[in-house]
Amino acid sequence: MNDNDYMQLALRLAGRGLGRVSPNPMVGAVLVKDERIIGQGWHEACGGLHAERNALASCGEDPAGATMYVTLEPCCHHGRQPPCTDALLEAGIRRVVTGSADPNPLVSGKGIRILREQGVEVTEHVLEEECRRLNEVFFHYIQTKRPFVVLKYAMTLDGKIAAFTGKSKWITGKAAREHVHRQRHRYTAIMTGIGTLLADDPLLTCRMPGGKNPVRIICDTQLRTPLASQVVSTAGQVPTILATCCTDKEKWSAYEEAGCRILPVGKKDGHIDLKALMEALGREQIDSILLEGGAALNWSALESGIVRKVQAYLAPKLFGGRDARTPVEGPGVPSPSDAFFLKNSTVIRLGEDFLIESEVCPHVHRDH
């Protein structure tokens, strides 16, 4: 096995922390001595041991002189855990191989420099792109202090998210719907608008075995969420935030008594200021959001510049209908050159359906 092989293993280990470590990064580590793997670990939960310390703890022999493969630059500051650079030096690690640098200003090259100054051989940038992609949420959040927003929708091949009657269950099959629940486990929060809530009364929880429920965020400008809705009636069990422009605290009380949290947000163009909402949620350490909104909210999110990725689930069926809904409505762009362009698209087959996942290109003149 070579450096790439060991780093691939470290990446697979890191992935085990999916949905468990937010707002920290997913990190995996593999300890190799005399061409044998003598320890491995990953960051298992926020506040728990980091991957390097877990790998050292799993080691059944003296790690002195070994090589540590780690997907992210070792930390060098005191947070919930002590610096991993200290642990590597104390263990006598001879060589450290890293995937990506850590953009956290508290680390950002300092971890590598400390190791080198202490005589440790360091090899950087092994499978760097894969390591960066693994932590796209962390990289975005640590640099902007705002959530990484994923716009998700399911549609037919003729671009419909519901029949002309408004019925939409189910557009996609079982495999695609199970994948959605894995995404609900993966991201910290799920967000929808009052229109979707009034039309469908969704529960917005994760039904994946062993999965965690995301924080539920409802964009409700005038605070019209029914007290009998599923999100309000279960707010005592699942964290629920009602983002609203309503300032009537008497109106808030019934929701707060049910366990909801009211988050007042400023208004823009008659609706919630989504950029201001992202700033507020970022301060709450919500690092990622799966946006499962309706067509109007989807447009507003794109227009405001908060969307970083699009997940489009495509079902091989046709609904037709001049008045059938499409995923993104609003006024739309005036010409093809004004489109929201996507890049780095991947296609995954899920049963009979397909998932196209794309990054949103920066759109400077719209990001205002």
Coordinates of C-alpha atoms in Angstrom, one line a residue:
M1 CA 0.0 0.0 0.0
N2 CA 1.2 3.6 -0.7
D3 CA 0.3 7.0 0.7
N4 CA -2.9 7.2 -1.5
D5 CA -4.1 3.8 -0.3
Y6 CA -3.7 4.7 3.4
M7 CA -5.4 8.1 2.8
Q8 CA -8.3 6.4 1.1
L9 CA -8.8 4.3 4.2
A10 CA -8.5 7.4 6.4
L11 CA -11.3 9.0 4.2
R12 CA -13.6 6.0 4.7
L13 CA -13.0 6.2 8.4
A14 CA -13.7 9.9 8.5
G15 CA -17.1 9.3 6.7
R16 CA -18.3 7.4 9.8
G17 CA -18.6 10.7 11.6
L18 CA -21.2 11.9 9.1
G19 CA -24.0 13.7 10.9
R20 CA -22.4 13.3 14.3
V21 CA -19.6 15.8 14.5
S22 CA -21.1 19.2 13.5
P23 CA -20.0 21.9 13.6
N24 CA -16.6 20.2 13.6
P25 CA -15.0 18.5 10.6
M26 CA -15.1 14.8 9.7
V27 CA -11.6 13.5 10.1
G28 CA -10.0 10.0 9.8
A29 CA -6.6 8.8 10.8
V30 CA -4.5 5.7 10.1
L31 CA -1.3 4.8 11.9
V32 CA 1.3 2.7 10.0
K33 CA 4.6 1.2 11.2
D34 CA 6.8 -1.1 9.2
E35 CA 4.2 -1.3 6.5
R36 CA 1.6 -2.5 8.9
I37 CA -1.5 -0.7 10.1
I38 CA -1.2 -0.5 13.9
G39 CA -4.0 1.9 14.7
Q40 CA -6.9 3.8 13.2
G41 CA -9.6 6.1 14.3
W42 CA -12.0 8.9 13.4
H43 CA -13.7 11.9 15.0
E44 CA -16.8 10.1 16.3
A45 CA -18.8 12.9 17.9
C46 CA -18.6 16.7 18.6
G47 CA -16.6 17.1 21.8
G48 CA -15.1 13.7 21.7
L49 CA -11.5 12.6 20.9
H50 CA -10.1 13.7 17.6
A51 CA -9.2 11.2 15.0
E52 CA -5.5 11.2 15.7
R53 CA -6.0 10.6 19.4
N54 CA -8.5 7.8 18.7
A55 CA -6.0 6.2 16.3
L56 CA -3.3 6.4 19.0
A57 CA -5.7 5.0 21.6
S58 CA -6.5 2.0 19.4
C59 CA -2.8 1.2 18.9
G60 CA -1.7 -2.1 20.5
E61 CA 2.1 -1.4 20.3
D62 CA 4.5 1.4 20.7
P63 CA 3.7 4.0 17.9
A64 CA 7.2 5.6 18.1
G65 CA 8.6 5.9 14.6
A66 CA 5.3 5.3 12.9
T67 CA 3.6 7.4 10.2
M68 CA 0.2 9.0 10.8
Y69 CA -2.1 9.5 7.9
V70 CA -4.8 12.1 8.6
T71 CA -7.3 13.7 6.3
L72 CA -7.1 17.2 7.8
E73 CA -4.1 19.1 9.2
P74 CA -3.7 18.2 12.9
C75 CA -5.0 20.9 15.3
C76 CA -2.6 22.9 17.4
H77 CA -4.9 24.7 19.8
H78 CA -7.0 24.0 22.9
G79 CA -10.7 23.6 22.1
R80 CA -12.9 20.9 23.6
Q81 CA -9.9 18.7 23.2
P82 CA -6.1 19.4 23.7
P83 CA -3.9 19.9 20.6
C84 CA -3.4 16.8 18.4
T85 CA 0.1 18.1 17.5
D86 CA 1.0 17.5 21.2
A87 CA -0.3 13.9 21.1
L88 CA 1.7 13.2 17.9
L89 CA 4.9 14.6 19.3
E90 CA 4.5 12.8 22.6
A91 CA 3.9 9.5 20.8
G92 CA 7.1 9.9 18.8
I93 CA 5.4 9.9 15.4
R94 CA 8.2 10.1 12.7
R95 CA 6.1 11.2 9.7
V96 CA 2.7 12.8 9.2
V97 CA 0.8 12.7 5.9
T98 CA -2.1 15.1 5.5
G99 CA -4.9 15.5 3.1
S100 CA -6.1 19.0 3.3
A101 CA -5.0 22.1 5.2
D102 CA -7.3 23.3 8.0
P103 CA -8.9 26.7 7.1
N104 CA -9.6 27.4 10.8
P105 CA -7.6 30.6 11.6
L106 CA -6.5 28.9 14.9
V107 CA -4.8 26.2 12.8
S108 CA -4.2 27.2 9.2
G109 CA -0.7 25.9 8.6
K110 CA 0.4 26.3 12.3
G111 CA -0.1 22.6 13.0
I112 CA 2.2 21.6 10.1
R113 CA 4.8 24.2 11.1
I114 CA 4.9 23.0 14.7
L115 CA 5.4 19.4 13.6
R116 CA 8.2 20.3 11.2
E117 CA 9.9 22.5 13.8
Q118 CA 10.0 19.5 16.1
G119 CA 11.7 17.3 13.4
V120 CA 8.6 15.5 12.2
E121 CA 8.6 14.8 8.4
V122 CA 5.4 16.1 6.9
T123 CA 3.9 15.3 3.5
E124 CA 1.0 17.4 2.5
H125 CA -1.9 17.4 -0.1
V126 CA -2.4 13.7 -0.5
L127 CA -5.9 13.2 -2.1
E128 CA -6.4 16.8 -1.2
E129 CA -9.5 17.3 -3.4
E130 CA -11.3 14.3 -1.9
C131 CA -10.4 15.5 1.6
R132 CA -11.7 19.0 0.9
R133 CA -14.9 17.7 -0.7
L134 CA -15.6 15.6 2.4
N135 CA -15.6 18.7 4.6
E136 CA -17.2 21.2 2.2
V137 CA -19.7 22.1 5.0
F138 CA -16.9 22.7 7.6
F139 CA -14.8 24.7 5.1
H140 CA -17.7 27.0 4.2
Y141 CA -18.9 27.5 7.7
I142 CA -15.5 28.2 9.3
Q143 CA -14.7 30.8 6.6
T144 CA -18.1 32.5 6.4
K145 CA -19.8 31.8 9.7
R146 CA -22.9 31.0 7.7
P147 CA -24.6 27.7 7.0
F148 CA -23.9 25.6 3.9
V149 CA -27.3 25.5 2.2
V150 CA -28.3 22.6 0.0
L151 CA -31.4 23.2 -2.2
K152 CA -33.2 19.8 -2.6
Y153 CA -36.2 18.9 -4.7
A154 CA -37.8 16.0 -6.6
M155 CA -39.3 16.4 -10.0
T156 CA -40.4 14.5 -13.1
L157 CA -38.5 14.5 -16.3
D158 CA -40.8 17.3 -17.6
G159 CA -39.9 19.4 -14.6
K160 CA -42.9 19.1 -12.4
I161 CA -42.9 18.8 -8.6
A162 CA -46.6 18.0 -8.4
A163 CA -49.6 17.2 -10.6
F164 CA -51.9 20.0 -11.6
T165 CA -54.1 19.0 -8.6
G166 CA -51.2 19.7 -6.2
K167 CA -50.7 16.0 -5.4
S168 CA -47.0 15.1 -5.1
K169 CA -46.8 11.8 -3.2
W170 CA -44.8 10.1 -4.5
I171 CA -42.7 11.5 -7.3
T172 CA -39.7 9.3 -6.6
G173 CA -39.4 5.7 -5.5
K174 CA -38.3 4.2 -2.2
A175 CA -34.5 4.3 -2.8
A176 CA -34.6 8.0 -3.6
R177 CA -36.7 8.7 -0.5
E178 CA -34.4 6.7 1.7
H179 CA -31.5 8.8 0.3
V180 CA -33.3 12.0 1.3
H181 CA -33.5 10.7 4.9
R182 CA -29.7 10.1 4.9
Q183 CA -29.3 13.7 3.9
R184 CA -31.6 14.8 6.7
H185 CA -29.2 12.9 9.0
R186 CA -26.2 14.4 7.3
Y187 CA -27.1 18.1 7.6
T188 CA -27.6 20.0 10.8
A189 CA -30.9 21.6 9.9
I190 CA -33.8 21.3 7.5
M191 CA -35.7 24.4 6.3
T192 CA -39.0 24.9 4.6
G193 CA -41.5 27.7 4.2
I194 CA -45.0 28.4 5.5
G195 CA -46.5 27.5 2.1
T196 CA -45.2 24.0 2.2
L197 CA -46.2 23.7 5.8
L198 CA -49.8 24.7 5.2
A199 CA -50.1 22.5 2.1
D200 CA -48.5 19.3 3.3
D201 CA -48.1 19.5 7.1
P202 CA -44.7 17.7 6.9
L203 CA -43.0 16.2 10.0
L204 CA -39.5 17.0 8.7
T205 CA -37.7 14.3 10.7
C206 CA -35.1 11.7 9.8
R207 CA -36.6 8.2 9.4
M208 CA -33.2 6.5 8.8
P209 CA -32.5 3.7 11.3
G210 CA -30.1 5.2 13.8
G211 CA -30.3 8.6 12.3
K212 CA -30.5 11.9 14.0
N213 CA -33.3 14.5 13.5
P214 CA -32.2 17.8 12.0
V215 CA -33.2 21.1 13.6
R216 CA -36.4 22.2 11.9
I217 CA -36.6 25.8 10.6
I218 CA -39.8 27.2 9.3
C219 CA -39.7 30.5 7.3
D220 CA -43.0 32.1 8.4
T221 CA -43.1 35.8 7.8
Q222 CA -46.4 36.5 9.5
L223 CA -46.3 33.6 12.0
R224 CA -49.2 31.6 10.5
T225 CA -47.9 28.1 11.4
P226 CA -50.9 26.1 12.7
L227 CA -50.6 25.2 16.4
A228 CA -52.0 21.8 15.5
S229 CA -49.3 21.2 12.8
Q230 CA -46.9 18.2 13.2
V231 CA -43.9 20.5 13.7
V232 CA -45.5 22.4 16.6
S233 CA -47.0 19.3 18.2
T234 CA -43.6 17.5 18.2
A235 CA -41.5 20.6 19.1
G236 CA -40.9 19.2 22.5
Q237 CA -39.0 16.2 21.0
V238 CA -37.4 17.8 17.9
P239 CA -35.7 21.3 18.0
T240 CA -38.0 23.6 16.0
I241 CA -37.3 27.2 15.1
L242 CA -39.9 29.5 13.7
A243 CA -38.2 32.3 11.8
T244 CA -40.6 35.2 11.5
C245 CA -41.0 39.0 11.1
C246 CA -43.8 39.0 13.5
T247 CA -43.0 41.0 16.6
D248 CA -46.2 40.3 18.6
K249 CA -44.8 38.5 21.7
E250 CA -48.3 37.6 22.8
K251 CA -48.6 35.6 19.6
W252 CA -45.3 34.0 20.2
S253 CA -46.3 32.6 23.6
A254 CA -48.5 29.7 22.4
Y255 CA -45.6 28.4 20.1
E256 CA -43.1 28.8 22.9
E257 CA -45.3 26.9 25.3
A258 CA -45.4 24.1 22.8
G259 CA -41.6 24.0 22.7
C260 CA -40.9 26.1 19.6
R261 CA -38.2 28.7 19.5
I262 CA -39.1 32.1 17.9
L263 CA -36.3 33.7 15.9
P264 CA -37.2 37.3 14.9
V265 CA -35.7 38.3 11.5
G266 CA -35.8 41.5 9.5
K267 CA -38.0 41.8 6.4
K268 CA -36.8 42.2 2.8
D269 CA -39.2 42.6 -0.2
G270 CA -42.1 41.6 2.0
H271 CA -40.6 38.4 3.2
I272 CA -37.9 37.1 5.6
D273 CA -34.5 38.4 4.8
L274 CA -32.8 35.1 4.1
K275 CA -29.2 36.5 4.3
A276 CA -29.9 37.9 7.8
L277 CA -31.5 34.6 8.8
M278 CA -28.3 32.8 7.7
E279 CA -26.2 35.1 9.8
A280 CA -28.4 34.5 12.8
L281 CA -28.4 30.7 12.3
G282 CA -24.6 30.7 11.9
R283 CA -24.3 32.3 15.3
E284 CA -26.3 29.4 16.6
Q285 CA -23.6 27.0 15.2
I286 CA -26.0 25.7 12.6
D287 CA -23.4 24.9 9.9
S288 CA -25.6 23.3 7.2
I289 CA -29.2 23.4 6.0
L290 CA -31.1 21.1 3.7
L291 CA -33.7 23.3 2.1
E292 CA -36.9 21.4 1.3
G293 CA -39.0 24.4 0.4
G294 CA -41.6 25.2 -2.2
A295 CA -41.0 26.9 -5.5
A296 CA -41.3 30.4 -4.1
L297 CA -38.8 29.9 -1.3
N298 CA -36.4 28.1 -3.6
W299 CA -36.4 31.1 -5.9
S300 CA -35.9 33.5 -2.9
A301 CA -33.0 31.4 -1.7
L302 CA -31.3 31.4 -5.1
E303 CA -31.9 35.1 -5.6
S304 CA -30.4 35.9 -2.1
G305 CA -27.3 34.0 -2.9
I306 CA -27.4 31.6 0.0
V307 CA -27.5 28.3 -1.9
R308 CA -24.2 26.4 -2.3
K309 CA -25.4 23.1 -3.8
V310 CA -28.4 21.7 -5.6
Q311 CA -29.7 18.2 -5.3
A312 CA -32.3 17.4 -8.0
Y313 CA -34.0 14.0 -7.7
L314 CA -35.3 13.0 -11.2
A315 CA -38.1 10.5 -11.7
P316 CA -38.5 8.9 -15.1
K317 CA -42.2 9.9 -15.5
L318 CA -44.1 12.8 -17.0
F319 CA -46.9 14.8 -15.4
G320 CA -47.7 17.4 -18.0
G321 CA -50.0 20.2 -17.1
R322 CA -49.7 23.9 -18.0
D323 CA -50.4 24.8 -14.3
A324 CA -48.5 22.0 -12.6
R325 CA -45.8 23.4 -10.3
T326 CA -42.1 23.5 -11.1
P327 CA -39.2 23.5 -8.6
V328 CA -38.2 27.2 -8.9
E329 CA -40.8 29.9 -9.6
G330 CA -40.7 33.6 -8.6
P331 CA -40.1 36.1 -11.4
G332 CA -37.3 34.1 -12.9
V333 CA -34.3 35.4 -14.9
P334 CA -34.8 37.7 -17.9
S335 CA -32.5 35.8 -20.2
P336 CA -30.4 32.5 -20.4
S337 CA -27.2 34.5 -19.7
D338 CA -28.7 35.5 -16.3
A339 CA -29.2 31.9 -15.3
F340 CA -27.9 30.4 -12.0
F341 CA -25.1 28.2 -13.4
L342 CA -24.2 24.9 -11.8
K343 CA -20.8 23.1 -11.9
N344 CA -19.1 19.8 -10.9
S345 CA -22.3 17.8 -11.4
T346 CA -22.5 14.2 -10.4
V347 CA -25.2 11.7 -11.3
I348 CA -26.2 8.8 -8.9
R349 CA -28.8 6.2 -9.8
L350 CA -31.2 5.5 -7.0
G351 CA -33.5 2.6 -8.0
E352 CA -35.4 3.8 -11.0
D353 CA -34.6 7.5 -10.2
F354 CA -31.6 9.7 -10.5
L355 CA -29.9 12.2 -8.3
I356 CA -28.1 15.1 -10.0
E357 CA -25.9 16.9 -7.5
S358 CA -24.3 20.2 -8.5
E359 CA -22.4 23.1 -6.9
V360 CA -23.8 26.6 -7.5
C361 CA -21.4 28.9 -9.3
P362 CA -20.8 32.3 -7.7
H363 CA -23.2 34.8 -9.2
V364 CA -21.7 38.1 -8.1
H365 CA -24.3 40.5 -9.4
R366 CA -27.1 38.6 -7.7
D367 CA -25.3 38.1 -4.4
H368 CA -26.4 41.3 -2.7

